[in-house]
Amino acid sequence: VVLLDEVGLAETSPCNPLKVLHSLLEPSYPATVPTVSVIGISNWRLDNSKSSRALLVQRPQFDLDDLVDTAERLLNKRVMVFQRGALKPLAEAYSNYEKYGQSLPNFHGLRDYYALVKRLSLYEMTPKNIQMALARNFGGTENHVKLCKKYFGNVLKMFNNHKSWLYKQIPIEQLIASNLDDSDARHLMVIGKSDSIVNLLTYQLRMRDLDPVVILGSQFPDDRDDYYYSVLRRIMMCVEAGRPLILTDLEIIYGSLYDLWNQNHIVVGSKENVKYFTRVALGAYSNPML
């Protein structure tokens, strides 16, 4: 059995690598069954030439009950009952924002909602903590004020003695520090138009006695294969050594680090000597990385 995870990413390639699946998804005469079983997992439907040769199973869009049910299972067991009562308004707010409030389509999604619920379960549900959780998990766009007031305003009001919450802009430095000080945080993405962001991140990391490695993407269009592999090898060495990485303008690399961004790790070893591995795509190959 061949399992193709995120096979939809290959669908967008101009080289059309998935065309080799056509002969594998249907038997060749005189065989009556395929020689290889193929399972593909994708965030979107593949084209008809592949879908018509396979059994298509689609997961429907989450409804409100699904969002509430999933959030309940993500909550910390110590969460108080009244906090659980906020899950439905929270799910309604996310659902409305996801459908009607995004200035960039699909910029935020279920991963951000799950991370929001997890963070809220670790702290007291106050308007200040809720706004911080929203800024960290639903930031990156210029409509954060609208997000807090229009879509999550009822949730903020619920934990402010049913009074309107006065929005206060959270400084960028505070958001970055909150992420770096959180051992369970997701990887930090900072969006900006100035190179000063790299200096700001470097300063914040060095304040914590960390020595970051900054890797800048090449602006030359011919820097492809050799450059691609050399940067990936450097990233792997830094991750194995536990050094913080600051990556910028490396769009050709990010897709190869899909499992790393998702923190999809394979745990090996005992409790005293735990090692984490994740997959890194090197061209046609997938290598484990410590």
PDB file of N, CA and C in Angstrom, residues 64-79 81 83-88 90-91 113-114 117-118 121:
ATOM      1  N   LEU A  64     -21.462  23.703  13.572  1.00  0.00           N
ATOM      2  CA  LEU A  64     -21.272  24.263  14.914  1.00  0.00           C
ATOM      3  C   LEU A  64     -21.082  23.170  15.959  1.00  0.00           C
ATOM      4  N   ASP A  65     -21.864  22.103  15.868  1.00  0.00           N
ATOM      5  CA  ASP A  65     -21.745  21.009  16.837  1.00  0.00           C
ATOM      6  C   ASP A  65     -20.373  20.344  16.752  1.00  0.00           C
ATOM      7  N   ASP A  66     -19.849  20.200  15.545  1.00  0.00           N
ATOM      8  CA  ASP A  66     -18.519  19.604  15.378  1.00  0.00           C
ATOM      9  C   ASP A  66     -17.444  20.475  16.028  1.00  0.00           C
ATOM     10  N   LEU A  67     -17.557  21.785  15.851  1.00  0.00           N
ATOM     11  CA  LEU A  67     -16.573  22.702  16.430  1.00  0.00           C
ATOM     12  C   LEU A  67     -16.601  22.652  17.955  1.00  0.00           C
ATOM     13  N   VAL A  68     -17.802  22.615  18.531  1.00  0.00           N
ATOM     14  CA  VAL A  68     -17.930  22.559  19.988  1.00  0.00           C
ATOM     15  C   VAL A  68     -17.421  21.224  20.512  1.00  0.00           C
ATOM     16  N   ASP A  69     -17.797  20.139  19.845  1.00  0.00           N
ATOM     17  CA  ASP A  69     -17.397  18.801  20.288  1.00  0.00           C
ATOM     18  C   ASP A  69     -15.879  18.635  20.240  1.00  0.00           C
ATOM     19  N   THR A  70     -15.256  19.119  19.172  1.00  0.00           N
ATOM     20  CA  THR A  70     -13.798  19.020  19.058  1.00  0.00           C
ATOM     21  C   THR A  70     -13.110  19.864  20.122  1.00  0.00           C
ATOM     22  N   ALA A  71     -13.637  21.054  20.370  1.00  0.00           N
ATOM     23  CA  ALA A  71     -13.040  21.938  21.375  1.00  0.00           C
ATOM     24  C   ALA A  71     -13.102  21.317  22.766  1.00  0.00           C
ATOM     25  N   GLU A  72     -14.197  20.635  23.085  1.00  0.00           N
ATOM     26  CA  GLU A  72     -14.328  20.003  24.400  1.00  0.00           C
ATOM     27  C   GLU A  72     -13.237  18.966  24.631  1.00  0.00           C
ATOM     28  N   ARG A  73     -12.846  18.273  23.587  1.00  0.00           N
ATOM     29  CA  ARG A  73     -11.819  17.239  23.715  1.00  0.00           C
ATOM     30  C   ARG A  73     -10.405  17.818  23.744  1.00  0.00           C
ATOM     31  N   LEU A  74     -10.277  19.058  23.340  1.00  0.00           N
ATOM     32  CA  LEU A  74      -8.970  19.714  23.384  1.00  0.00           C
ATOM     33  C   LEU A  74      -8.716  20.408  24.713  1.00  0.00           C
ATOM     34  N   LEU A  75      -9.773  20.631  25.472  1.00  0.00           N
ATOM     35  CA  LEU A  75      -9.644  21.414  26.693  1.00  0.00           C
ATOM     36  C   LEU A  75      -8.835  20.687  27.756  1.00  0.00           C
ATOM     37  N   ASN A  76      -8.114  21.470  28.519  1.00  0.00           N
ATOM     38  CA  ASN A  76      -7.418  20.955  29.686  1.00  0.00           C
ATOM     39  C   ASN A  76      -8.452  20.452  30.698  1.00  0.00           C
ATOM     40  N   LYS A  77      -8.170  19.349  31.363  1.00  0.00           N
ATOM     41  CA  LYS A  77      -9.132  18.764  32.300  1.00  0.00           C
ATOM     42  C   LYS A  77      -9.430  19.676  33.483  1.00  0.00           C
ATOM     43  N   ARG A  78      -8.539  20.616  33.748  1.00  0.00           N
ATOM     44  CA  ARG A  78      -8.744  21.509  34.888  1.00  0.00           C
ATOM     45  C   ARG A  78      -9.657  22.681  34.554  1.00  0.00           C
ATOM     46  N   VAL A  79     -10.094  22.765  33.307  1.00  0.00           N
ATOM     47  CA  VAL A  79     -10.922  23.897  32.897  1.00  0.00           C
ATOM     48  C   VAL A  79     -12.242  23.876  33.655  1.00  0.00           C
ATOM     49  N   VAL A  81     -16.217  24.684  34.727  1.00  0.00           N
ATOM     50  CA  VAL A  81     -17.460  24.455  33.992  1.00  0.00           C
ATOM     51  C   VAL A  81     -17.907  25.707  33.251  1.00  0.00           C
ATOM     52  N   GLN A  83     -16.169  27.981  31.972  1.00  0.00           N
ATOM     53  CA  GLN A  83     -15.369  28.202  30.784  1.00  0.00           C
ATOM     54  C   GLN A  83     -15.855  27.313  29.637  1.00  0.00           C
ATOM     55  N   ARG A  84     -16.299  26.106  29.988  1.00  0.00           N
ATOM     56  CA  ARG A  84     -16.837  25.227  28.959  1.00  0.00           C
ATOM     57  C   ARG A  84     -18.102  25.816  28.343  1.00  0.00           C
ATOM     58  N   GLY A  85     -18.821  26.607  29.121  1.00  0.00           N
ATOM     59  CA  GLY A  85     -20.020  27.238  28.594  1.00  0.00           C
ATOM     60  C   GLY A  85     -19.738  28.265  27.520  1.00  0.00           C
ATOM     61  N   ALA A  86     -18.477  28.684  27.415  1.00  0.00           N
ATOM     62  CA  ALA A  86     -18.107  29.673  26.399  1.00  0.00           C
ATOM     63  C   ALA A  86     -17.768  29.033  25.066  1.00  0.00           C
ATOM     64  N   LEU A  87     -17.766  27.707  25.014  1.00  0.00           N
ATOM     65  CA  LEU A  87     -17.341  27.042  23.786  1.00  0.00           C
ATOM     66  C   LEU A  87     -18.301  27.291  22.628  1.00  0.00           C
ATOM     67  N   LYS A  88     -19.587  27.282  22.907  1.00  0.00           N
ATOM     68  CA  LYS A  88     -20.539  27.495  21.811  1.00  0.00           C
ATOM     69  C   LYS A  88     -20.434  28.906  21.244  1.00  0.00           C
ATOM     70  N   LEU A  90     -17.856  30.754  21.317  1.00  0.00           N
ATOM     71  CA  LEU A  90     -16.544  30.797  20.674  1.00  0.00           C
ATOM     72  C   LEU A  90     -16.597  30.128  19.302  1.00  0.00           C
ATOM     73  N   ALA A  91     -17.271  28.978  19.239  1.00  0.00           N
ATOM     74  CA  ALA A  91     -17.403  28.271  17.965  1.00  0.00           C
ATOM     75  C   ALA A  91     -18.231  29.079  16.971  1.00  0.00           C
ATOM     76  N   TYR A 113      -8.136  27.744  15.083  1.00  0.00           N
ATOM     77  CA  TYR A 113      -9.216  27.587  16.067  1.00  0.00           C
ATOM     78  C   TYR A 113      -8.808  26.609  17.167  1.00  0.00           C
ATOM     79  N   TYR A 114      -8.209  25.490  16.781  1.00  0.00           N
ATOM     80  CA  TYR A 114      -7.760  24.512  17.778  1.00  0.00           C
ATOM     81  C   TYR A 114      -6.707  25.119  18.703  1.00  0.00           C
ATOM     82  N   VAL A 117      -8.322  27.453  21.235  1.00  0.00           N
ATOM     83  CA  VAL A 117      -8.988  26.740  22.332  1.00  0.00           C
ATOM     84  C   VAL A 117      -7.962  26.205  23.325  1.00  0.00           C
ATOM     85  N   LYS A 118      -6.874  25.639  22.816  1.00  0.00           N
ATOM     86  CA  LYS A 118      -5.843  25.093  23.703  1.00  0.00           C
ATOM     87  C   LYS A 118      -5.244  26.176  24.593  1.00  0.00           C
ATOM     88  N   SER A 121      -7.571  27.313  27.338  1.00  0.00           N
ATOM     89  CA  SER A 121      -7.771  26.329  28.400  1.00  0.00           C
ATOM     90  C   SER A 121      -6.657  26.354  29.438  1.00  0.00           C
TER      91      SER A 121
END
